PDB file of C-alpha atoms in Angstrom:
ATOM      1  CA  UNK A   1      17.140  20.096   3.511  1.00  0.00           C
ATOM      2  CA  UNK A   2      14.765  21.137   0.718  1.00  0.00           C
ATOM      3  CA  UNK A   3      11.060  21.714   1.247  1.00  0.00           C
ATOM      4  CA  UNK A   4      10.247  18.648  -0.857  1.00  0.00           C
ATOM      5  CA  UNK A   5      12.375  16.358   1.296  1.00  0.00           C
ATOM      6  CA  UNK A   6      10.841  17.803   4.468  1.00  0.00           C
ATOM      7  CA  UNK A   7       7.384  17.241   2.964  1.00  0.00           C
ATOM      8  CA  UNK A   8       8.285  13.603   2.212  1.00  0.00           C
ATOM      9  CA  UNK A   9       9.307  13.095   5.845  1.00  0.00           C
ATOM     10  CA  UNK A  10       6.113  14.797   7.052  1.00  0.00           C
ATOM     11  CA  UNK A  11       4.031  12.420   4.920  1.00  0.00           C
ATOM     12  CA  UNK A  12       5.769   9.089   5.543  1.00  0.00           C
ATOM     13  CA  UNK A  13       7.038   9.298   9.153  1.00  0.00           C
ATOM     14  CA  UNK A  14       3.568   9.665  10.750  1.00  0.00           C
ATOM     15  CA  UNK A  15       2.176   6.934   8.485  1.00  0.00           C
ATOM     16  CA  UNK A  16       5.012   4.687   9.618  1.00  0.00           C
ATOM     17  CA  UNK A  17       3.737   4.775  13.190  1.00  0.00           C
ATOM     18  CA  UNK A  18       0.121   3.955  12.276  1.00  0.00           C
ATOM     19  CA  UNK A  19       0.915   1.046   9.963  1.00  0.00           C
ATOM     20  CA  UNK A  20      -1.423  -1.332  11.784  1.00  0.00           C
ATOM     21  CA  UNK A  21      -1.823  -4.442   9.659  1.00  0.00           C
ATOM     22  CA  UNK A  22       1.236  -3.946   7.476  1.00  0.00           C
ATOM     23  CA  UNK A  23       2.140  -1.576   4.683  1.00  0.00           C
ATOM     24  CA  UNK A  24      -1.067  -2.241   2.749  1.00  0.00           C
ATOM     25  CA  UNK A  25      -3.043  -0.642   5.569  1.00  0.00           C
ATOM     26  CA  UNK A  26      -1.727   2.840   4.751  1.00  0.00           C
ATOM     27  CA  UNK A  27      -2.197   2.785   0.964  1.00  0.00           C
ATOM     28  CA  UNK A  28      -5.339   4.939   1.167  1.00  0.00           C
ATOM     29  CA  UNK A  29      -3.547   7.543   3.296  1.00  0.00           C
ATOM     30  CA  UNK A  30      -0.471   7.546   1.072  1.00  0.00           C
ATOM     31  CA  UNK A  31      -2.708   8.072  -1.956  1.00  0.00           C
ATOM     32  CA  UNK A  32      -4.574  10.920  -0.260  1.00  0.00           C
ATOM     33  CA  UNK A  33      -1.352  12.690   0.718  1.00  0.00           C
ATOM     34  CA  UNK A  34       0.488  12.138  -2.564  1.00  0.00           C
ATOM     35  CA  UNK A  35      -2.392  12.763  -4.984  1.00  0.00           C
ATOM     36  CA  UNK A  36      -4.958  14.929  -3.201  1.00  0.00           C
ATOM     37  CA  UNK A  37      -2.920  16.971  -0.711  1.00  0.00           C
ATOM     38  CA  UNK A  38       0.510  17.491  -2.303  1.00  0.00           C
ATOM     39  CA  UNK A  39      -0.446  16.859  -5.970  1.00  0.00           C
ATOM     40  CA  UNK A  40       2.847  15.080  -6.596  1.00  0.00           C
ATOM     41  CA  UNK A  41       1.166  12.669  -9.029  1.00  0.00           C
ATOM     42  CA  UNK A  42      -2.179  11.707 -10.544  1.00  0.00           C
ATOM     43  CA  UNK A  43      -4.393   8.790  -9.506  1.00  0.00           C
ATOM     44  CA  UNK A  44      -3.232   6.837 -12.558  1.00  0.00           C
ATOM     45  CA  UNK A  45       0.450   7.449 -11.738  1.00  0.00           C
ATOM     46  CA  UNK A  46      -0.179   6.332  -8.162  1.00  0.00           C
ATOM     47  CA  UNK A  47      -1.821   3.084  -9.294  1.00  0.00           C
ATOM     48  CA  UNK A  48       1.081   2.475 -11.696  1.00  0.00           C
ATOM     49  CA  UNK A  49       3.619   3.023  -8.913  1.00  0.00           C
ATOM     50  CA  UNK A  50       1.633   0.717  -6.652  1.00  0.00           C
ATOM     51  CA  UNK A  51       1.671  -2.004  -9.325  1.00  0.00           C
ATOM     52  CA  UNK A  52       5.429  -1.636  -9.799  1.00  0.00           C
ATOM     53  CA  UNK A  53       6.011  -1.789  -6.036  1.00  0.00           C
ATOM     54  CA  UNK A  54       3.929  -4.966  -5.775  1.00  0.00           C
ATOM     55  CA  UNK A  55       5.756  -6.661  -8.652  1.00  0.00           C
ATOM     56  CA  UNK A  56       9.215  -5.782  -7.329  1.00  0.00           C
ATOM     57  CA  UNK A  57      10.876  -8.108  -4.830  1.00  0.00           C
ATOM     58  CA  UNK A  58      10.783  -6.902  -1.251  1.00  0.00           C
ATOM     59  CA  UNK A  59       8.103  -5.271   0.844  1.00  0.00           C
ATOM     60  CA  UNK A  60       5.115  -3.641  -0.845  1.00  0.00           C
ATOM     61  CA  UNK A  61       5.915  -0.533   1.145  1.00  0.00           C
ATOM     62  CA  UNK A  62       8.631   0.172  -1.401  1.00  0.00           C
ATOM     63  CA  UNK A  63       5.893   2.323  -2.896  1.00  0.00           C
ATOM     64  CA  UNK A  64       7.298   5.077  -0.668  1.00  0.00           C
ATOM     65  CA  UNK A  65      10.680   4.682  -2.358  1.00  0.00           C
ATOM     66  CA  UNK A  66       9.113   5.048  -5.811  1.00  0.00           C
ATOM     67  CA  UNK A  67       7.156   8.105  -4.757  1.00  0.00           C
ATOM     68  CA  UNK A  68      10.242   9.628  -3.163  1.00  0.00           C
ATOM     69  CA  UNK A  69      12.202   8.981  -6.367  1.00  0.00           C
ATOM     70  CA  UNK A  70       9.579  10.672  -8.527  1.00  0.00           C
ATOM     71  CA  UNK A  71       9.236  13.630  -6.187  1.00  0.00           C
ATOM     72  CA  UNK A  72      12.849  14.226  -5.144  1.00  0.00           C
ATOM     73  CA  UNK A  73      15.166  11.952  -7.128  1.00  0.00           C
ATOM     74  CA  UNK A  74      17.669   9.772  -5.266  1.00  0.00           C
ATOM     75  CA  UNK A  75      17.624  11.906  -2.085  1.00  0.00           C
ATOM     76  CA  UNK A  76      13.804  11.749  -2.129  1.00  0.00           C
ATOM     77  CA  UNK A  77      13.848   7.960  -2.486  1.00  0.00           C
ATOM     78  CA  UNK A  78      16.242   7.574   0.454  1.00  0.00           C
ATOM     79  CA  UNK A  79      14.375  10.058   2.668  1.00  0.00           C
ATOM     80  CA  UNK A  80      10.926   8.581   1.928  1.00  0.00           C
ATOM     81  CA  UNK A  81      12.177   5.049   2.601  1.00  0.00           C
ATOM     82  CA  UNK A  82      13.879   5.976   5.879  1.00  0.00           C
ATOM     83  CA  UNK A  83      10.859   8.029   6.957  1.00  0.00           C
ATOM     84  CA  UNK A  84       8.550   5.059   6.381  1.00  0.00           C
ATOM     85  CA  UNK A  85      10.710   2.284   7.840  1.00  0.00           C
ATOM     86  CA  UNK A  86      12.757   4.090  10.510  1.00  0.00           C
ATOM     87  CA  UNK A  87      10.132   5.124  13.086  1.00  0.00           C
ATOM     88  CA  UNK A  88       8.418   1.747  12.888  1.00  0.00           C
ATOM     89  CA  UNK A  89      11.699  -0.099  13.366  1.00  0.00           C
ATOM     90  CA  UNK A  90      12.435   1.797  16.586  1.00  0.00           C
ATOM     91  CA  UNK A  91       8.868   1.447  17.824  1.00  0.00           C
ATOM     92  CA  UNK A  92       8.793  -2.292  17.088  1.00  0.00           C
ATOM     93  CA  UNK A  93      12.015  -2.833  18.988  1.00  0.00           C
ATOM     94  CA  UNK A  94      10.407  -1.373  22.108  1.00  0.00           C
ATOM     95  CA  UNK A  95       7.058  -3.104  21.563  1.00  0.00           C
ATOM     96  CA  UNK A  96       8.731  -6.495  20.999  1.00  0.00           C
ATOM     97  CA  UNK A  97      10.567  -6.142  24.291  1.00  0.00           C
ATOM     98  CA  UNK A  98       7.353  -5.171  26.119  1.00  0.00           C
ATOM     99  CA  UNK A  99       5.320  -7.865  24.338  1.00  0.00           C
ATOM    100  CA  UNK A 100       7.735 -10.620  25.308  1.00  0.00           C
ATOM    101  CA  UNK A 101       7.890  -9.432  28.896  1.00  0.00           C
ATOM    102  CA  UNK A 102       4.078  -9.522  29.309  1.00  0.00           C
ATOM    103  CA  UNK A 103       3.213 -12.511  27.111  1.00  0.00           C
ATOM    104  CA  UNK A 104      -0.367 -13.735  27.636  1.00  0.00           C
ATOM    105  CA  UNK A 105      -1.517 -10.701  29.658  1.00  0.00           C
ATOM    106  CA  UNK A 106      -5.219  -9.770  29.381  1.00  0.00           C
ATOM    107  CA  UNK A 107      -4.426  -6.309  28.005  1.00  0.00           C
ATOM    108  CA  UNK A 108      -2.247  -7.903  25.318  1.00  0.00           C
ATOM    109  CA  UNK A 109      -5.014 -10.256  24.158  1.00  0.00           C
ATOM    110  CA  UNK A 110      -7.558  -7.422  24.176  1.00  0.00           C
ATOM    111  CA  UNK A 111      -5.242  -5.199  22.147  1.00  0.00           C
ATOM    112  CA  UNK A 112      -4.677  -7.921  19.554  1.00  0.00           C
ATOM    113  CA  UNK A 113      -8.413  -8.581  19.252  1.00  0.00           C
ATOM    114  CA  UNK A 114      -9.177  -4.879  18.932  1.00  0.00           C
ATOM    115  CA  UNK A 115      -6.554  -4.179  16.274  1.00  0.00           C
ATOM    116  CA  UNK A 116      -7.623  -6.971  13.897  1.00  0.00           C
ATOM    117  CA  UNK A 117     -10.769  -5.180  12.606  1.00  0.00           C
ATOM    118  CA  UNK A 118      -8.844  -1.899  12.411  1.00  0.00           C
ATOM    119  CA  UNK A 119      -6.197  -3.519  10.221  1.00  0.00           C
ATOM    120  CA  UNK A 120      -8.848  -5.148   8.020  1.00  0.00           C
ATOM    121  CA  UNK A 121     -10.657  -1.832   7.573  1.00  0.00           C
ATOM    122  CA  UNK A 122      -7.468  -0.007   6.642  1.00  0.00           C
ATOM    123  CA  UNK A 123      -6.582  -2.667   4.083  1.00  0.00           C
ATOM    124  CA  UNK A 124     -10.090  -2.466   2.566  1.00  0.00           C
ATOM    125  CA  UNK A 125      -9.726   1.322   2.319  1.00  0.00           C
ATOM    126  CA  UNK A 126      -6.504   0.792   0.368  1.00  0.00           C
ATOM    127  CA  UNK A 127      -8.242  -1.637  -1.991  1.00  0.00           C
ATOM    128  CA  UNK A 128     -11.022   0.882  -2.566  1.00  0.00           C
ATOM    129  CA  UNK A 129      -8.535   3.638  -3.428  1.00  0.00           C
ATOM    130  CA  UNK A 130      -6.698   1.399  -5.886  1.00  0.00           C
ATOM    131  CA  UNK A 131      -9.850   0.237  -7.642  1.00  0.00           C
ATOM    132  CA  UNK A 132     -11.149   3.807  -7.794  1.00  0.00           C
ATOM    133  CA  UNK A 133      -7.957   4.895  -9.541  1.00  0.00           C
ATOM    134  CA  UNK A 134      -8.065   2.194 -12.229  1.00  0.00           C
ATOM    135  CA  UNK A 135      -8.108   3.424 -15.806  1.00  0.00           C
ATOM    136  CA  UNK A 136     -10.305   1.279 -18.009  1.00  0.00           C
ATOM    137  CA  UNK A 137     -13.778   1.904 -16.628  1.00  0.00           C
ATOM    138  CA  UNK A 138     -16.182  -0.750 -15.504  1.00  0.00           C
ATOM    139  CA  UNK A 139     -14.338  -3.488 -17.377  1.00  0.00           C
ATOM    140  CA  UNK A 140     -11.162  -2.897 -15.347  1.00  0.00           C
ATOM    141  CA  UNK A 141     -13.223  -2.896 -12.140  1.00  0.00           C
ATOM    142  CA  UNK A 142     -14.883  -6.198 -12.988  1.00  0.00           C
ATOM    143  CA  UNK A 143     -11.526  -7.715 -13.952  1.00  0.00           C
ATOM    144  CA  UNK A 144      -9.947  -6.591 -10.653  1.00  0.00           C
ATOM    145  CA  UNK A 145     -12.832  -7.970  -8.600  1.00  0.00           C
ATOM    146  CA  UNK A 146     -12.926 -11.300 -10.472  1.00  0.00           C
ATOM    147  CA  UNK A 147      -9.132 -11.659 -10.169  1.00  0.00           C
ATOM    148  CA  UNK A 148      -9.330 -10.948  -6.443  1.00  0.00           C
ATOM    149  CA  UNK A 149     -12.026 -13.569  -5.939  1.00  0.00           C
ATOM    150  CA  UNK A 150     -10.022 -16.141  -7.927  1.00  0.00           C
ATOM    151  CA  UNK A 151      -6.843 -15.442  -5.938  1.00  0.00           C
ATOM    152  CA  UNK A 152      -8.687 -15.669  -2.630  1.00  0.00           C
ATOM    153  CA  UNK A 153     -10.663 -18.818  -3.386  1.00  0.00           C
ATOM    154  CA  UNK A 154      -8.265 -20.926  -5.455  1.00  0.00           C
ATOM    155  CA  UNK A 155      -4.608 -21.864  -5.474  1.00  0.00           C
ATOM    156  CA  UNK A 156      -4.036 -20.448  -8.981  1.00  0.00           C
ATOM    157  CA  UNK A 157      -0.860 -18.398  -9.194  1.00  0.00           C
ATOM    158  CA  UNK A 158      -1.592 -14.662  -9.453  1.00  0.00           C
ATOM    159  CA  UNK A 159       0.885 -14.334 -12.340  1.00  0.00           C
ATOM    160  CA  UNK A 160      -1.238 -16.728 -14.406  1.00  0.00           C
ATOM    161  CA  UNK A 161      -4.328 -14.653 -13.672  1.00  0.00           C
ATOM    162  CA  UNK A 162      -2.467 -11.481 -14.705  1.00  0.00           C
ATOM    163  CA  UNK A 163      -1.299 -13.125 -17.956  1.00  0.00           C
ATOM    164  CA  UNK A 164      -4.807 -14.378 -18.815  1.00  0.00           C
ATOM    165  CA  UNK A 165      -6.404 -11.001 -18.036  1.00  0.00           C
ATOM    166  CA  UNK A 166      -3.767  -9.134 -20.081  1.00  0.00           C
ATOM    167  CA  UNK A 167      -4.293 -11.462 -23.034  1.00  0.00           C
ATOM    168  CA  UNK A 168      -8.055 -11.000 -22.750  1.00  0.00           C
ATOM    169  CA  UNK A 169      -7.661  -7.187 -22.688  1.00  0.00           C
ATOM    170  CA  UNK A 170      -5.374  -7.248 -25.745  1.00  0.00           C
ATOM    171  CA  UNK A 171      -7.783  -9.461 -27.723  1.00  0.00           C
ATOM    172  CA  UNK A 172     -10.756  -7.235 -26.823  1.00  0.00           C
ATOM    173  CA  UNK A 173      -8.790  -4.100 -27.679  1.00  0.00           C
ATOM    174  CA  UNK A 174      -7.629  -5.473 -31.044  1.00  0.00           C
ATOM    175  CA  UNK A 175     -11.182  -6.612 -31.756  1.00  0.00           C
ATOM    176  CA  UNK A 176     -12.463  -3.095 -31.118  1.00  0.00           C
ATOM    177  CA  UNK A 177     -14.550  -4.034 -28.071  1.00  0.00           C
ATOM    178  CA  UNK A 178     -12.578  -1.663 -25.808  1.00  0.00           C
TER     179      UNK A 178
END
């Protein structure tokens, strides 16, 4: 196995185990490993891959597949995907069995209560990394924050918000404001 494929496993397998709160909780760590530690891509490339992974059907964690593809081709995509999903699948099988067996136990309720803020913090760290990597300066930041607020407080479809924001950016760019 090549060094690159081993490096992909060493990045994604440990992150698989600490994915508390879902795949979005490890975005900041994936970005740190891929951009800052291994220098496999730039911040802008990472944000682009993240956007593609979010638009594609399936889990958002398919970001690992895209990164693996860019770093090691088809073998890299397969290895990164298995490294991210495999350990968690085995762990969840065991946890589900244990969880069902001890349903309603005090330790179970305490663990759930304790992990909620951890998951929220990890997700916020991922949001921070993505906003930090946006090309477009303060205008892109404001657009991302406004879009987030609209999505969280209304029932407007996110695709409509994306279309409106893209149109707005194009008009401003053609008008020379950007």
